[in-house]
XYZ file of C-alpha atoms in Angstrom:
175
model
C 118.736 85.994 141.929
C 115.001 85.334 141.540
C 112.555 86.986 143.871
C 109.025 85.744 144.467
C 106.391 87.688 142.594
C 103.138 88.496 144.328
C 100.232 87.146 142.302
C 96.633 88.193 142.481
C 94.125 85.470 141.744
C 92.131 86.630 138.745
C 90.524 84.265 136.363
C 89.463 85.187 132.852
C 85.879 84.314 132.117
C 85.987 81.927 129.194
C 82.327 81.731 128.274
C 81.957 85.360 127.263
C 80.663 86.508 123.911
C 83.697 87.427 121.800
C 81.832 89.728 119.454
C 83.849 91.788 116.922
C 83.306 95.081 118.775
C 84.628 93.641 122.030
C 87.622 92.114 120.245
C 88.392 95.324 118.312
C 88.391 97.293 121.567
C 90.719 94.809 123.254
C 93.069 94.550 120.266
C 93.123 98.361 120.014
C 94.767 98.649 123.424
C 98.007 97.470 121.842
C 99.603 100.283 119.792
C 101.054 99.461 116.396
C 102.908 101.212 113.633
C 101.327 101.881 110.239
C 102.618 101.061 106.777
C 101.587 101.716 103.222
C 101.691 98.680 100.939
C 101.681 99.723 97.286
C 102.575 98.791 93.711
C 101.948 99.860 90.168
C 99.301 97.492 88.795
C 98.174 97.733 85.179
C 99.711 101.215 84.983
C 97.880 102.548 88.063
C 99.165 103.230 91.576
C 97.453 100.739 93.883
C 97.837 100.599 97.633
C 96.459 100.370 101.126
C 97.338 101.166 104.734
C 98.000 98.381 107.232
C 98.536 98.513 110.992
C 99.458 94.846 111.401
C 103.014 95.082 110.027
C 105.777 93.222 111.842
C 109.287 91.913 111.276
C 109.415 88.115 111.029
C 112.886 86.858 110.080
C 116.401 88.048 109.357
C 117.358 84.968 107.294
C 115.637 85.041 104.946
C 114.609 88.659 105.497
C 110.824 88.520 106.008
C 108.122 90.886 107.204
C 104.358 90.401 107.404
C 101.061 92.197 107.496
C 97.455 91.011 107.695
C 94.736 91.978 105.276
C 90.977 91.485 105.617
C 89.608 88.882 103.238
C 86.970 91.454 102.301
C 89.610 93.869 100.918
C 88.791 95.120 97.425
C 92.393 96.319 96.913
C 94.379 93.217 97.827
C 93.253 91.045 94.858
C 94.731 93.651 92.498
C 97.779 94.440 94.620
C 98.800 90.793 95.021
C 99.156 90.473 91.228
C 102.156 92.840 91.262
C 105.585 91.250 90.862
C 107.011 93.493 93.619
C 105.342 95.402 96.454
C 106.609 98.510 98.196
C 106.166 98.834 101.948
C 106.663 102.217 103.592
C 106.726 102.783 107.363
C 104.719 105.968 107.900
C 106.010 108.887 109.980
C 104.119 110.634 112.769
C 102.923 113.427 110.442
C 101.307 110.932 108.019
C 97.928 110.586 109.815
C 96.026 112.429 107.047
C 97.903 110.442 104.405
C 96.957 107.192 106.119
C 93.297 108.216 106.024
C 93.724 109.052 102.339
C 95.165 105.566 101.662
C 92.081 104.081 103.314
C 89.744 106.284 101.254
C 88.389 106.116 97.704
C 90.700 104.094 95.449
C 90.930 106.750 92.722
C 92.168 109.386 95.220
C 94.583 107.387 97.372
C 97.731 108.758 95.751
C 96.537 112.268 94.826
C 99.358 114.674 95.676
C 101.455 111.946 97.294
C 105.142 111.945 96.265
C 106.133 108.359 95.488
C 108.959 106.389 93.914
C 108.283 103.463 91.598
C 110.954 100.792 91.203
C 111.701 99.111 87.884
C 109.705 96.121 89.130
C 106.686 98.265 90.067
C 107.125 98.523 93.859
C 105.726 101.869 95.035
C 107.099 103.566 98.144
C 106.277 106.940 99.682
C 109.118 109.406 99.420
C 108.821 110.694 103.007
C 108.577 107.330 104.746
C 110.762 106.357 107.673
C 111.709 103.083 106.017
C 111.044 101.753 102.544
C 111.153 98.113 101.485
C 111.020 96.431 98.081
C 109.375 93.032 98.577
C 107.867 90.006 96.890
C 105.143 87.773 98.293
C 106.793 84.849 100.071
C 103.621 83.146 101.289
C 99.984 83.850 102.136
C 98.352 82.135 105.110
C 94.585 82.076 105.537
C 93.711 83.018 109.115
C 90.026 83.390 109.845
C 88.610 86.529 108.239
C 92.121 87.764 107.348
C 95.088 86.607 105.325
C 98.594 86.889 106.769
C 100.935 87.986 103.994
C 104.624 87.147 104.385
C 106.898 89.325 102.271
C 110.529 88.693 101.375
C 112.683 91.825 101.353
C 114.927 92.625 98.383
C 115.940 96.194 99.213
C 115.696 98.468 102.244
C 116.234 102.163 102.851
C 115.633 104.020 106.111
C 116.049 107.401 107.753
C 115.924 108.479 111.394
C 114.422 111.870 110.629
C 111.122 111.487 112.457
C 109.087 109.247 114.741
C 106.635 106.601 113.498
C 102.909 107.034 113.132
C 101.154 105.002 115.838
C 97.676 103.455 115.580
C 96.062 103.090 119.022
C 92.439 102.697 120.067
C 91.185 103.346 116.530
C 93.091 106.615 116.213
C 96.487 107.940 115.211
C 99.079 109.220 117.630
C 102.776 109.678 118.035
C 105.509 108.529 120.324
C 107.308 110.986 122.520
C 111.081 111.036 122.415
C 112.391 108.536 124.914
C 115.623 108.886 126.857
């Protein structure tokens, strides 16, 4: 049975200045998980952190993330035949900052696994995926990268790292 819902008249102002700071603040209200996207490229571990990861399709199995067109890492990373995607756990905040830091230090002291095809995953991740690029879609100042999954491994040993309002947090156990 449907019940009437009380509505409050509130109109969004459509002529406002949608500057990047205002948009970033509004987008930051929505919490998201964080992943590492990595591969071995020309013999070196190459990777980045992304907070725009989402599942897309079960058949074929697809996931996506968005990357800024200004990224210095993505042009190298996209040359890899396979990419590893790791869902980061709630204790990975410092590691996430490291993955966003200087390229030469991103994997210092980080235990990783490298597949035969060069996909790099973090050993302590909540879920690890071996992927190939399915499609790239230009979208404004970002590119949406669709990845096809070829292997998956997951563990329920921890909670995910959460990115919210430009900072890292954690979920509380829910009943």
